Structure formats: structure tokens, C-alpha cells
Coordinates of C-alpha atoms and ligand atoms in Angstrom, one line a residue:
X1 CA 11.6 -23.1 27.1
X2 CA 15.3 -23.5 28.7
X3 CA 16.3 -20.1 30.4
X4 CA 20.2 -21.2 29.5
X5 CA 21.9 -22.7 26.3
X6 CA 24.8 -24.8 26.9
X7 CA 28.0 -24.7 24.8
X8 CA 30.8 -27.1 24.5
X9 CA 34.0 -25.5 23.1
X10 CA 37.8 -26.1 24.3
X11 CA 37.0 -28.5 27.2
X12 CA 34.7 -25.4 28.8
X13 CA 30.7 -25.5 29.0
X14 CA 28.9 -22.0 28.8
X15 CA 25.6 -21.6 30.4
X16 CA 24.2 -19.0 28.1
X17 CA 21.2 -16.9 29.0
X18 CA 18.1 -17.2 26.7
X19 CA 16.5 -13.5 26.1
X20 CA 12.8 -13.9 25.1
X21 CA 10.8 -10.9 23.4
X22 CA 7.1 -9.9 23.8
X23 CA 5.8 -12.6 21.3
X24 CA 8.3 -15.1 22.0
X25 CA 11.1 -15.2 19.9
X26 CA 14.0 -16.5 21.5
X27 CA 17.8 -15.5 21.2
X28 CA 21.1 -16.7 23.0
X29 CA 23.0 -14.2 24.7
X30 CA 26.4 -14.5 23.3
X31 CA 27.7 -11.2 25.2
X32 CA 30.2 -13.3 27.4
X33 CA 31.3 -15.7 24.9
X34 CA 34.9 -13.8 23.6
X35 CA 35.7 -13.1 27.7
X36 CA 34.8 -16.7 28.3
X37 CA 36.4 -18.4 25.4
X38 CA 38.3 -16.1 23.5
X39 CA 36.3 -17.0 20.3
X40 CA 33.6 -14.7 19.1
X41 CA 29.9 -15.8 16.9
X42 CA 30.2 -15.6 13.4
X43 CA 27.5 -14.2 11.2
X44 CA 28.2 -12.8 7.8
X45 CA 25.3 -10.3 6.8
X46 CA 24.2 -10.9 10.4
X47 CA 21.4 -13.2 9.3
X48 CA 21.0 -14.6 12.6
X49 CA 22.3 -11.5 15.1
X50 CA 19.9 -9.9 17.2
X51 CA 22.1 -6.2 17.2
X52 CA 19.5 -4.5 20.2
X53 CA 16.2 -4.9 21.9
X54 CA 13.7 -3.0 20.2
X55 CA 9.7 -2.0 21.6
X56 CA 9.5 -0.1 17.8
X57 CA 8.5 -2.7 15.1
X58 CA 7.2 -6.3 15.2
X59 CA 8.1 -8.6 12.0
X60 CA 7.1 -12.2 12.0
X61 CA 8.9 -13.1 8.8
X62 CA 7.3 -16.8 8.2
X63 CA 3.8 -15.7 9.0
X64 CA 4.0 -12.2 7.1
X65 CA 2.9 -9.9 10.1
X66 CA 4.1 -6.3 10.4
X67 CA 3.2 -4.4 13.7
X68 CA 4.3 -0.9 14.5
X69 CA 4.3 -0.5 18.5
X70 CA 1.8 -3.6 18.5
X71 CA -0.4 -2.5 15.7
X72 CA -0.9 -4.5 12.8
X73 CA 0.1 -2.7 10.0
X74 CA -3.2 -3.8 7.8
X75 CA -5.2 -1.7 11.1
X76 CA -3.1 1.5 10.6
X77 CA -3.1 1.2 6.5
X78 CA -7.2 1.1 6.5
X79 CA -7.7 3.5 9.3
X80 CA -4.5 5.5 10.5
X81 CA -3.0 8.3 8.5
X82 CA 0.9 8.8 7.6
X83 CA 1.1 11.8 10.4
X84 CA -0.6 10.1 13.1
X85 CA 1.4 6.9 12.4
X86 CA 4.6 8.8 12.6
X87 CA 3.8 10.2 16.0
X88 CA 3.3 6.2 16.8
X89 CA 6.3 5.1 15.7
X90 CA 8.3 7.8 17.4
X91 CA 6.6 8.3 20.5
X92 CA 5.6 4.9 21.4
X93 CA 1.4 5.3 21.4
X94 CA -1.4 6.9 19.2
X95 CA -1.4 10.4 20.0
X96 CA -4.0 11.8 21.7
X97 CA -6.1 14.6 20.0
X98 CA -3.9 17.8 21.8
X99 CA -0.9 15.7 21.0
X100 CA -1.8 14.9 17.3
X101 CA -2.9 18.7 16.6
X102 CA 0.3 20.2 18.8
X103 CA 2.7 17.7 16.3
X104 CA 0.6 18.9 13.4
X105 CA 1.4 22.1 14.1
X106 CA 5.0 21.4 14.4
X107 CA 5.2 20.0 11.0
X108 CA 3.7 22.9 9.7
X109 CA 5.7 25.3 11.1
X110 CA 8.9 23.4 10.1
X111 CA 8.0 22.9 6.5
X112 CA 9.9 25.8 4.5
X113 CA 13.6 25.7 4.6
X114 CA 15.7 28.5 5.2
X115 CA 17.1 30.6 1.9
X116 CA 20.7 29.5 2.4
X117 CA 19.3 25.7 2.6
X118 CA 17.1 26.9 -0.7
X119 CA 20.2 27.7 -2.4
X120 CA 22.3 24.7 -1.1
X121 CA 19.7 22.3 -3.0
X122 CA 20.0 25.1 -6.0
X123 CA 24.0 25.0 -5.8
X124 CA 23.8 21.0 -6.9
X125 CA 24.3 20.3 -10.6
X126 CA 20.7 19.8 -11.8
X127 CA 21.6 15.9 -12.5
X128 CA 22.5 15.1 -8.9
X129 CA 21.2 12.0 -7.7
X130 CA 18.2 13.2 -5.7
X131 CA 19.4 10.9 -2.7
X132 CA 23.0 12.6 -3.0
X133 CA 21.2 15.9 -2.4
X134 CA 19.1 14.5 0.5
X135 CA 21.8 12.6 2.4
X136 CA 24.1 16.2 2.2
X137 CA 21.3 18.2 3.0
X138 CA 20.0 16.5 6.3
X139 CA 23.6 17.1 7.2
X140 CA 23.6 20.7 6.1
X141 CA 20.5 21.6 8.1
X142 CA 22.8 21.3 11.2
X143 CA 24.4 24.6 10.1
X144 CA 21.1 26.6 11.1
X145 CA 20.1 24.7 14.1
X146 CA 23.4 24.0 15.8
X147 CA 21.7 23.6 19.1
X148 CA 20.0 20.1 17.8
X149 CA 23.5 18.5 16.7
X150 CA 25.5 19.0 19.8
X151 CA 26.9 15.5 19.5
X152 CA 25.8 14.8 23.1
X153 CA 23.2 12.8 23.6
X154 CA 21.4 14.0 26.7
X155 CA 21.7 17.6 25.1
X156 CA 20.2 16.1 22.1
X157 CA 17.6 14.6 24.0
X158 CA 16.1 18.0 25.6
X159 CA 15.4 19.2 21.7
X160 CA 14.2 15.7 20.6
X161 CA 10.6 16.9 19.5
X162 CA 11.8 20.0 17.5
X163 CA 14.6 17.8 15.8
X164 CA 11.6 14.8 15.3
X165 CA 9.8 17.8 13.5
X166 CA 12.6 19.2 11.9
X167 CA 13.7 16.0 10.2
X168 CA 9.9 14.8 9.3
X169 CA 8.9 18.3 7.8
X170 CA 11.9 19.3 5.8
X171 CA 13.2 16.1 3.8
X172 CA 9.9 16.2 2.3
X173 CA 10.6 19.8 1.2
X174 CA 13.7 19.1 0.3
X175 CA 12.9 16.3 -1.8
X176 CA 10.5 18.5 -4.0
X177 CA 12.9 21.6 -4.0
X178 CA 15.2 18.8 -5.9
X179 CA 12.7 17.8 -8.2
X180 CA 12.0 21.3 -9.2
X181 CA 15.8 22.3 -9.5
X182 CA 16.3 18.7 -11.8
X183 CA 13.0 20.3 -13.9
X184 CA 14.4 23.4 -14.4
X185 CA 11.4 25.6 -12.2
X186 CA 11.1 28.0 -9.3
X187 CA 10.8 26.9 -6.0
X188 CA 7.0 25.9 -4.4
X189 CA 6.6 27.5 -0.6
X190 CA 4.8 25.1 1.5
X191 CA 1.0 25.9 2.1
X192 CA 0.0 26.1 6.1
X193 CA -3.4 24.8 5.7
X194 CA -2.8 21.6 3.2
X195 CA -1.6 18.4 4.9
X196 CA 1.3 16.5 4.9
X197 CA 0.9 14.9 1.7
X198 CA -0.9 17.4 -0.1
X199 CA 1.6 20.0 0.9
X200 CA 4.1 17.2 -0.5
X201 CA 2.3 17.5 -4.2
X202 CA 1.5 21.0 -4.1
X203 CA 5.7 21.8 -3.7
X204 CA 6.5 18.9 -6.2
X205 CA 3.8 20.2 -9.0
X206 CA 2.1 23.7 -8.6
X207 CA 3.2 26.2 -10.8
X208 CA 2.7 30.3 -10.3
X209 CA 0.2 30.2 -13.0
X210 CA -1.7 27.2 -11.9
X211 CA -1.9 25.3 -8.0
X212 CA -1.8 21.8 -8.2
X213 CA -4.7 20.9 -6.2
X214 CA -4.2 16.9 -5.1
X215 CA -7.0 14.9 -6.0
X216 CA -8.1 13.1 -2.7
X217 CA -7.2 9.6 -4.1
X218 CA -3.6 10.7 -5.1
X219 CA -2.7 12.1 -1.6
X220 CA -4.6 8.9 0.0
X221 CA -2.4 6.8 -2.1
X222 CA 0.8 9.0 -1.1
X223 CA -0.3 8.7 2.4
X224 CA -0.4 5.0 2.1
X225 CA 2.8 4.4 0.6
X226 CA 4.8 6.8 3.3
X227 CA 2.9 4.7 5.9
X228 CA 3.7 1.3 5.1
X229 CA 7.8 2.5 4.9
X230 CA 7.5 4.3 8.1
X231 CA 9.4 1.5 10.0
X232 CA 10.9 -2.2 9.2
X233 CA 13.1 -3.0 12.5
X234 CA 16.9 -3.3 12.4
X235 CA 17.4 -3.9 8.2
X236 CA 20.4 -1.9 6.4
X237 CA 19.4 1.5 7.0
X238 CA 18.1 1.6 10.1
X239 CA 21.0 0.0 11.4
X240 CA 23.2 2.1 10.2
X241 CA 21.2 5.1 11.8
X242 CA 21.8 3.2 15.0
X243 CA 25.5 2.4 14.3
X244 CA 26.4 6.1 13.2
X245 CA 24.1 7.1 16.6
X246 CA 26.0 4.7 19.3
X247 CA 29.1 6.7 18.3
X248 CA 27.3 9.7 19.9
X249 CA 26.3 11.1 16.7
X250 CA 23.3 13.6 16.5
X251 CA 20.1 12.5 14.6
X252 CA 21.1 14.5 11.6
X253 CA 24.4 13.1 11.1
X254 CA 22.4 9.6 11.7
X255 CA 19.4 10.1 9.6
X256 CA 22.2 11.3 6.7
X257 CA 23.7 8.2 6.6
X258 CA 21.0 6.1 6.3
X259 CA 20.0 7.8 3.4
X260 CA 23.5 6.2 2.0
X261 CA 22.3 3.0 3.0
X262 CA 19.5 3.2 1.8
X263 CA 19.9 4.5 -2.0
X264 CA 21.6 1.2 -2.9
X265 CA 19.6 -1.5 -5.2
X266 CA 19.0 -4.4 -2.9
X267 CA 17.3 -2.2 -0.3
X268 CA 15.3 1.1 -1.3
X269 CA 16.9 1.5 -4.5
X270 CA 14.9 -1.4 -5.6
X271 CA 11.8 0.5 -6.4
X272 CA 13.7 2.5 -8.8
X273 CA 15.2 -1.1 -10.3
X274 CA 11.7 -2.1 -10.4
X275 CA 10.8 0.0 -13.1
X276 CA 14.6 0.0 -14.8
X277 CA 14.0 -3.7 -15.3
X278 CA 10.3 -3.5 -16.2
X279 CA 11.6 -0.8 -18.7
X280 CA 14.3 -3.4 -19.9
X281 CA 11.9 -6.2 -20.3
X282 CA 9.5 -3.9 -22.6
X283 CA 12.2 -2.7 -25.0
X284 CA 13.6 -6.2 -24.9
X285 CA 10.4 -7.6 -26.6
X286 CA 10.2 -10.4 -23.6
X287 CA 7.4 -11.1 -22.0
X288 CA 9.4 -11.4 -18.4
X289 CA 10.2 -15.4 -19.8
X290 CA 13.8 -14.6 -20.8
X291 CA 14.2 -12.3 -17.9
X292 CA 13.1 -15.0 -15.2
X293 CA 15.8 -17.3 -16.5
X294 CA 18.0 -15.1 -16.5
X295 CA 17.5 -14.4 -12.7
X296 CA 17.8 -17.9 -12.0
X297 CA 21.2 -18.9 -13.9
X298 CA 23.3 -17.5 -10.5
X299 CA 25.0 -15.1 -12.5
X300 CA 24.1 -12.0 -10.4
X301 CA 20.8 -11.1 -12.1
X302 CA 18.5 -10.8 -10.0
X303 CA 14.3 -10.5 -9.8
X304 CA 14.5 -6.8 -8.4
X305 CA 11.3 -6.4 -5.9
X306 CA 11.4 -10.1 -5.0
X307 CA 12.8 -11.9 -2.0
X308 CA 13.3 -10.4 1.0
X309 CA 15.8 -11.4 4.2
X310 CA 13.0 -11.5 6.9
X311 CA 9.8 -12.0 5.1
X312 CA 9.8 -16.0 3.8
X313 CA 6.0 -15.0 2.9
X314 CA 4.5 -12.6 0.9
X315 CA 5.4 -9.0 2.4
X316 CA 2.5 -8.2 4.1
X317 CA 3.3 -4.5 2.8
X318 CA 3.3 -5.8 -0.8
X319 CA -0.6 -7.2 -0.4
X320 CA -1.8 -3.5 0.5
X321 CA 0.3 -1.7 -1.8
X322 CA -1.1 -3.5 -4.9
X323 CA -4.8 -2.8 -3.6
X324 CA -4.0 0.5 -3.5
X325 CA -2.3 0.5 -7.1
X326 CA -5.6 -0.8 -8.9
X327 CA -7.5 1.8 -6.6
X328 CA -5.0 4.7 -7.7
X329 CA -5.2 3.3 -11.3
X330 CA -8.7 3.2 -11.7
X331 CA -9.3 6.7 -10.0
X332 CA -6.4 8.3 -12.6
X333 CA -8.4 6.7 -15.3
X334 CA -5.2 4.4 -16.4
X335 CA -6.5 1.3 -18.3
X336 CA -3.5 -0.1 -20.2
X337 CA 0.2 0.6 -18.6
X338 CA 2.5 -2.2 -20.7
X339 CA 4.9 -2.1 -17.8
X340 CA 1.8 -3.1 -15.5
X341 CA 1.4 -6.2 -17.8
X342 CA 4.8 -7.0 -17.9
X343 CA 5.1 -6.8 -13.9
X344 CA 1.8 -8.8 -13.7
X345 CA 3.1 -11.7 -15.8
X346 CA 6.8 -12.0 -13.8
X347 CA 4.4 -11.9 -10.4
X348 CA 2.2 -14.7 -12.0
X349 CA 5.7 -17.1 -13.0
X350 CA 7.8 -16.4 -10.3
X351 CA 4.9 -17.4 -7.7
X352 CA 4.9 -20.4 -10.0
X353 CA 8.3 -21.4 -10.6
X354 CA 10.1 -23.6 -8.9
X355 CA 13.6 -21.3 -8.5
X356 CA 11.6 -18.7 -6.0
X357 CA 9.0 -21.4 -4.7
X358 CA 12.0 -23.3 -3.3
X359 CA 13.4 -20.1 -1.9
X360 CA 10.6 -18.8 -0.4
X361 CA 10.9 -15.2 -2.5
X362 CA 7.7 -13.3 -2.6
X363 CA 7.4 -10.1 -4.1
X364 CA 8.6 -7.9 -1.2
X365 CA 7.3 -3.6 -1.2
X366 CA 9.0 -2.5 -4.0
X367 CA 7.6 -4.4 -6.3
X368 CA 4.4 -2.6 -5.9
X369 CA 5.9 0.6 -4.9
X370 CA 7.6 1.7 -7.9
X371 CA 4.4 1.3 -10.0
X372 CA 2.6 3.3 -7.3
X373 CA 4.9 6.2 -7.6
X374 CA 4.8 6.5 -11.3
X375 CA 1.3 6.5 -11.6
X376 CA 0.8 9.4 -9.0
X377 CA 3.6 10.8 -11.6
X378 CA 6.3 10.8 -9.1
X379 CA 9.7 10.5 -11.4
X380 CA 11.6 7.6 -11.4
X381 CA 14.9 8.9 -9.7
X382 CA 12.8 10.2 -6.7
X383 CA 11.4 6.9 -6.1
X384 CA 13.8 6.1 -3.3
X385 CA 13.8 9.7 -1.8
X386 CA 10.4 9.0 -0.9
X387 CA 11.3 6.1 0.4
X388 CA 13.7 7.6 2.8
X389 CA 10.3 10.1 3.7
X390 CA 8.3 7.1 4.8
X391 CA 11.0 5.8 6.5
X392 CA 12.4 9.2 8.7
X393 CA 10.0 8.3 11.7
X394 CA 11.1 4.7 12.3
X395 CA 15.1 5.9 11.7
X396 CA 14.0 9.1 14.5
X397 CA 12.9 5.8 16.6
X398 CA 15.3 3.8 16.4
X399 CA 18.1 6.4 17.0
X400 CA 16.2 8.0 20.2
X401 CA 16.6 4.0 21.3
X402 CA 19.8 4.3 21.1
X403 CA 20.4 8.0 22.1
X404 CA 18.3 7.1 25.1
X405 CA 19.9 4.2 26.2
X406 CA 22.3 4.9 29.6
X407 CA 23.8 1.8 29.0
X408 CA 24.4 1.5 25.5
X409 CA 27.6 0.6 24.1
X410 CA 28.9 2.1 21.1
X411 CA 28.4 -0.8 17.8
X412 CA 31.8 -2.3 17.2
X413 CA 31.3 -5.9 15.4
X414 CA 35.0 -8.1 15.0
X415 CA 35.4 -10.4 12.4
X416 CA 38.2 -12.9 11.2
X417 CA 41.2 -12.0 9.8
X418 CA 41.9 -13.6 6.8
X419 CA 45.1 -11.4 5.2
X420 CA 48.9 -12.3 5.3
X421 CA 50.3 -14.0 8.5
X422 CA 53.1 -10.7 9.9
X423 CA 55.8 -9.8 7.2
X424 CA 58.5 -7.6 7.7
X425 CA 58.8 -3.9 5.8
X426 CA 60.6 -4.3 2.5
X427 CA 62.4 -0.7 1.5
X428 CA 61.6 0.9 -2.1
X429 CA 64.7 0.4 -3.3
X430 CA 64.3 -3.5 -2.9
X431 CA 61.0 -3.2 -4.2
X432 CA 62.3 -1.4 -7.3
X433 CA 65.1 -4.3 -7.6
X434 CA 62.6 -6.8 -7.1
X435 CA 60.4 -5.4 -10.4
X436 CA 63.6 -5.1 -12.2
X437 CA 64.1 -9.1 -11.7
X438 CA 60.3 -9.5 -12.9
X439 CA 60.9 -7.8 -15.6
X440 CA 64.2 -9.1 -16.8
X441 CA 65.8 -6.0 -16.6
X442 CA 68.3 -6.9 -13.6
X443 CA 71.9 -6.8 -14.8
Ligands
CMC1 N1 16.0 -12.9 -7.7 C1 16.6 -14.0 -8.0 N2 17.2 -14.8 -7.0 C2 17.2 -14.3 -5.7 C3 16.6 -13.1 -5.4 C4 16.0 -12.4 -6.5 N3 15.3 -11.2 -6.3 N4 16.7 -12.8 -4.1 C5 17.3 -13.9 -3.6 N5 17.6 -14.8 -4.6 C6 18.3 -16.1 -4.4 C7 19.8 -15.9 -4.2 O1 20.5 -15.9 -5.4 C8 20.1 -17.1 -3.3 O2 20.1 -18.2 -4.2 P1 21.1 -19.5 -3.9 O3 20.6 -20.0 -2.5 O4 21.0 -20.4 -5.0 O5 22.5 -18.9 -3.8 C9 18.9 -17.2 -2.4 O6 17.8 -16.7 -3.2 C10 19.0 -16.5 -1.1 O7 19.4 -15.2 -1.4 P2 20.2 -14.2 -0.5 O8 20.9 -13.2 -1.3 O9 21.0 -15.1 0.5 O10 19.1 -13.5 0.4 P3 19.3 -12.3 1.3 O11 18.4 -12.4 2.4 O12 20.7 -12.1 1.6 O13 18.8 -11.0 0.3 C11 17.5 -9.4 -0.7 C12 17.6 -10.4 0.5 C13 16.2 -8.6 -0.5 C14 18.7 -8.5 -0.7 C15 17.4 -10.3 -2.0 O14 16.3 -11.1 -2.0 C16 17.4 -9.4 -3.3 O15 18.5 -9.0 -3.8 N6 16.2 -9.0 -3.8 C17 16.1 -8.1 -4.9 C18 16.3 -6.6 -4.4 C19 15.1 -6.1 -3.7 O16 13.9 -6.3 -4.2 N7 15.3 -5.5 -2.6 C20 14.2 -4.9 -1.8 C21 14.0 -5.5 -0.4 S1 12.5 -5.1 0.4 C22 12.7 -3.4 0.8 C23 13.7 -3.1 1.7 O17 13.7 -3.6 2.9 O18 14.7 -2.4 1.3

């Protein structure tokens, strides 16, 4: 392949460099273009913009492979845990026994919030928006370790694996402190010797009179679901993690934010919409029919849990997650869930209809996900906080990319101005004449 792509504009030919990554995709530097031309690329929803270089996540969206630091994704699901992936995904290679124990043990000790955090998540009114209380509480934890948000990135740095740990450990106790305030019950206090995901359950669901032991296949299925959100390159949230971070911003102020980005309906909010629409479908009488032409008449309906801007295959993260469904099912002793049926139906005719065939949607994570959660009892309105837990060590990644970066430039798109051409300031009093005249009130 050509090293240079040559463009024609205004009587001038560019020789632009070609970048080519580990597997060979291939991208035109563009970097010189407004200096040289005085024209910049346009790209709305920057479906063709390569924002960084990135040695985190591997998507080949045509082929439906997922790779986190090389590693297929279907490898790690079978035989890597949630934990040992996140130490991957952050610090580049599987971690070596000392390393995974020593990280372990950071978790662990970082698991219980402070009382003045306690009482933060206690403060909210109980029908908060879970991802409200997790975006402002990520922010808030600055306030008791002020020496991990100095806003300078080489400071920053020098505490990286405390902060990694920090951020990991708490948003999962923060996410169950939530759920228990939204229920109306005391507080859980994480437990030293369970895991990650069991210590998850045991803070969502034990109560003083009786410990909520996890059965093994619940907490595998937990496990799974945090592992296959752990990273997914440079899509809404994660780039706005690195947008907030090239600013200079710590990883707390980062992460925060793209727990914003990430509550809305086309990108984690869709496994909550999953089950809305499921829901819909049931007390609607339909059998997903009505609903499917619905999402095909172009008027903003749309098949939540299908499609997917990368993937034009089936989401290799979709395939597991359904495997592990029927396992979690059958092991929970669930035999007839009508929302199951519905969502098996809409699979069955949108893989058949010509509307998605045409444009390549394939159920994507979510549709899966959702069903996941609620079988492991996991309510509805927490769905996409645990999304944002599976995704904290690819957004702790991503931003160390960025915060590590010497030469990295602070993520300032352009665009093209489309509003009035320059007009001239016109005084109240005209303005108030003017209205008078509209009105016919004018003498
Ligand atoms: N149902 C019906 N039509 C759809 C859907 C859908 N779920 N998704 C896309 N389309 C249509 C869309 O209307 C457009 O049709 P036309 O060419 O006639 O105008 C065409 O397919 C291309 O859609 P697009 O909006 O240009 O695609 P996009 O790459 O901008 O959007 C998406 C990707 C995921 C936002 C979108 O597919 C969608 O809204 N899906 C439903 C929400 C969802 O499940 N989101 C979770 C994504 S996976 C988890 C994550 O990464 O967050």
C-alpha cells in the first residue's frame, strides 16, 4: 500500500502520509490539511475520524473480532476473570501472579467508602437516577483524596495505581450503596475475603439478618458481563474520558463525565431500553410484529439493542452474552420469562427482515445484557451503572494514554459555521418598536 495519498484542491496537490496500525488498517493523515489549504475534513458523528493511536482495544467491525491488548475477547470470556482482565486492559499485559495478588489487594483495601462519601450517596433523594449519583460521586471522591486530582498530569501519573484502584473498587460500592438507599435499607460494608463480584452481591443484597451468599453461577455470570464491557476503543464514552482528560483534567473528573456519556439510550442506556421496550411489547399484546414496523417507518423508533456504528456483524460480545443467559437461566431454575420470548421472536425477524439485513444491524451487547442483569435480579435502573463498572478499566486506559502522552494536544474539533452572515447590534428600544409594528400596535 501507498505510504502517501494525494489530494487535489484549489490548484495545490497534498502528499498525505498514510498511518498503518498493527493489523493493517490504514488512515490518512489529515493533520496538515487546514495549514496547507485552509479547509479542514468533515465528518459529522466522526464516522470516519481516527481521534488517537491506541495499543488498548482491537475492533474489526466487518469480521466481528474484539481483542483487548491482542487477546481475543472469546480467550479472556472462557478463561480470564473480570479482575485479571482489568489489570490487562490497564496495564498493558496479564499480570503476573505478585502483580495479580498485590492489585487484588488494592481492590480490597479500597472497597469501603469513607462516612462522608456514605452520607453524600444517602443525601440524594431516594429516586435519583443511579447514574446521576455515580457521575457526582466519582467527582466527589476527589474531596478525600485531593492528592490524586491535582489536575497535572505528571503529578497524577506518580499516584496512577492508587487512583486505578480507587476508581475500580469504589463505583462498585457506590453503585450498591445507591441501590440500598433507592430500597429504603442500611448500608452493606464490603467483605475482605469475597471477590470482586461476590463482594459486589453481597453489598447489593445481604441483609443484617441474613448474608447473601452468591451462588457460583450468579457471580460467574456477573463476572462475565463486567468483562466483556471492560473496553470498546474510542466510542462516546471513552472519548469523552479522553476529551475531558486532554484538557489536563484528573481521572476522576474524566471517568465522571463519561458516566454522562454514557447513561444516554443509544449507548449504555440501551440495556435499560432493552427491557423498557420488551416491557412495552408485552403490555402491548404484540408479538414484536407491530413493533419491528414500527422501527422501520424512519420515524425515530428504533430496535433498541440492535445496530451498532463499528460492528456490521454480529457483536462478537452479543454471541457470549446469550450463552451465558441460557447458562444463568437454567442454573436460577427460570423456565418461562415472557420477555425472553418476546426478545427471542424480534432476534428471529430482524435477522430475517430485509430493513436490518440491508443495514447490516445485528443485535449489538445490550440486547443480551439487559436480560442478563435481570435474571441475576439486578434492577432495571442499575442496568447501565454496571455498565459504567465493566467499563472503568478501559476509561482508566484510555485516559492514562492520554495523560501519558508528552506530545498530546488538547481535543479541539472545528466545524462549519452555518448561522447568520455578521449583523450589526440592534438597541432594545428598536427591538421593542419593531414588536410594536408586528403587532399592529405602532401609532
Ligand atoms: N433500529 C432501527 N433502525 C436502525 C437502528 C435500530 N436499532 N439502528 C440503526 N438503524 C437505521 C438508521 O435509522 C439508519 O437508517 P437509514 O439509512 O434508512 O437512515 C441506518 O440504520 C444507519 O443508522 P445510523 O443511525 O446512521 O447508525 P449509527 O452508526 O449512527 O448508530 C447506533 C449506531 C448504535 C446508535 C444505532 O444502531 C442505534 O441507535 N441502535 C439502538 C441503540 C443501541 O442498541 N445502542 C447500543 C449500542 S452497543 C453498546 C454501546 O457501545 O453503547
Amino acid at each position: 500500500m501507498s505510504s502517501v495519498a494525494l489530494l487535489k484542491f484549489d490548484n495545490k496537490e497534498l502528499a498525505l502520509p498514510v498511518i498503518t496500525g498493527t493489523e493493517g488498517e490504514t488512515a490518512i493523515n489529515m493533520s496538515c490539511l487546514r495549514a496547507d489549504t485552509g479547509a479542514i475534513t468533515f465528518d459529522e458523528g466522526y464516522g470516519n475520524t481516527g481521534s488517537c493511536r491506541s495499543e488498548v482495544t482491537f475492533i474489526d467491525g466487518e469480521k466481528g473480532i474484539l481483542r483487548y491488548r491482542g487477546y481475543p475477547i472469546e480467550q479472556l470470556a472462557e478463561r480470564s476473570g473480570f479482575v485479571e482482565t482489568a489489570y490487562l486492559v490497564i496495564y498493558g499485559d496479564l499480570p503476573k501472579p505478585y502483580e495479580r495478588a498485590q492489585f487484588g489487594r488494592l481492590l480490597s483495601d479500597n472497597a469501603a467508602l469513607r462516612e462522608g462519601m456514605a452520607r453524600f450517596i444517602q443525601n440524594f433523594p431516594r429516586d435519583t437516577h443511579p447514574m446521576a449519583v455515580l457521575s457526582a460521586s466519582l467527582n466527589a471522591l476527589v474531596a478525600y483524596y485531593p492528592h490524586l486530582a491535582s489536575n497535572n498530569h505528571q503529578h497524577d501519573l506518580e499516584h496512577f495505581d492508587e487512583a486505578a484502584a480507587i476508581a475500580i473498587s469504589k463505583v462498585r460500592t457506590i453503585a450498591a450503596h445507591t441501590y440500598r438507599v433507592r430500597v429504603g435499607k442500611p448500608f452493606n460494608y464490603p467483605r475482605p475475603n469475597f471477590g470482586y463480584c461476590e463482594n459486589f452481591l453481597h453489598l447489593m443484597f445481604s441483609e443484617p439478618y441474613n448474608e447473601y451468599i452468591a451462588k457460583g453461577e450468579v457471580a460467574q455470570a456477573l463476572n462475565l458481563f463486567l468483562l466483556l464491557h471492560a473496553d470498546h476503543e474510542q466510542n462516546c464514552s471513552t472519548s469523552t474520558v479522553k476529551m475531558v482528560a486532554s484538557a489536563g483534567a484528573n481521572l476522576f473528573a474524566s471517568i465522571a463525565a463519561g458516566v454522562c456519556a454514557l447513561w444516554g439510550p443509544l449507548h449504555g442506556g440501551a440495556n435499560a431500553a432493552v427491557i423498557e421496550m420488551l416491557r412495552h411489547i408485552h403490555d402491548d399484546g404484540d408479538d414484536g410484529t407491530k413493533f419491528i414496523a414500527s422501527a422501520k417507518d424512519g420515524k425515530g423508533h428504533r430496535l433498541m439493542g440492535f445496530g451498532h456504528r463499528v460492528y456490521r456483524n454480529y457483536d462478537p460480545r452479543a454471541k457470549i452474552i446469550k450463552q451465558s443467559f441460557y447458562d444463568a437461566l437454567a442454573s436460577l431454575g427460570i423456565k418461562d420469562d415472557p420477555l425472553l420470548n418476546i426478545a427471542m421472536k424480534l432476534e428471529q425477524a430482524a435477522l430475517h427482515d430485509d430493513y436490518f439485513i440491508s443495514r447490516k444491524l445485528y443485535p449489538n451487547v445490550d440486547f443480551y445484557s439487559g436480560l442478563l442483569m435481570r435474571a441475576i435480579g439486578i434492577p432495571v435502573d442499575l442496568f447501565t451503572v454496571m455498565f459504567a463498572i465493566g467499563r472503568m478499566p478501559g476509561w482508566i486506559a484510555q485516559w492514562h494514554e492520554v495523560a501519558a502522552n508528552p506530545k498530546g494536544r488538547i481535543y479541539r474539533p472545528r466545524q462549519i459555521y452555518t448561522g447568520h452572515a455578521k449583523r450589526d447590534y440592534v438597541p432594545m428600544h428598536e427591538r421593542i418598536e419593531a414588536a410594536r409594528q408586528e403587532a399592529g400596535l405602532s401609532k
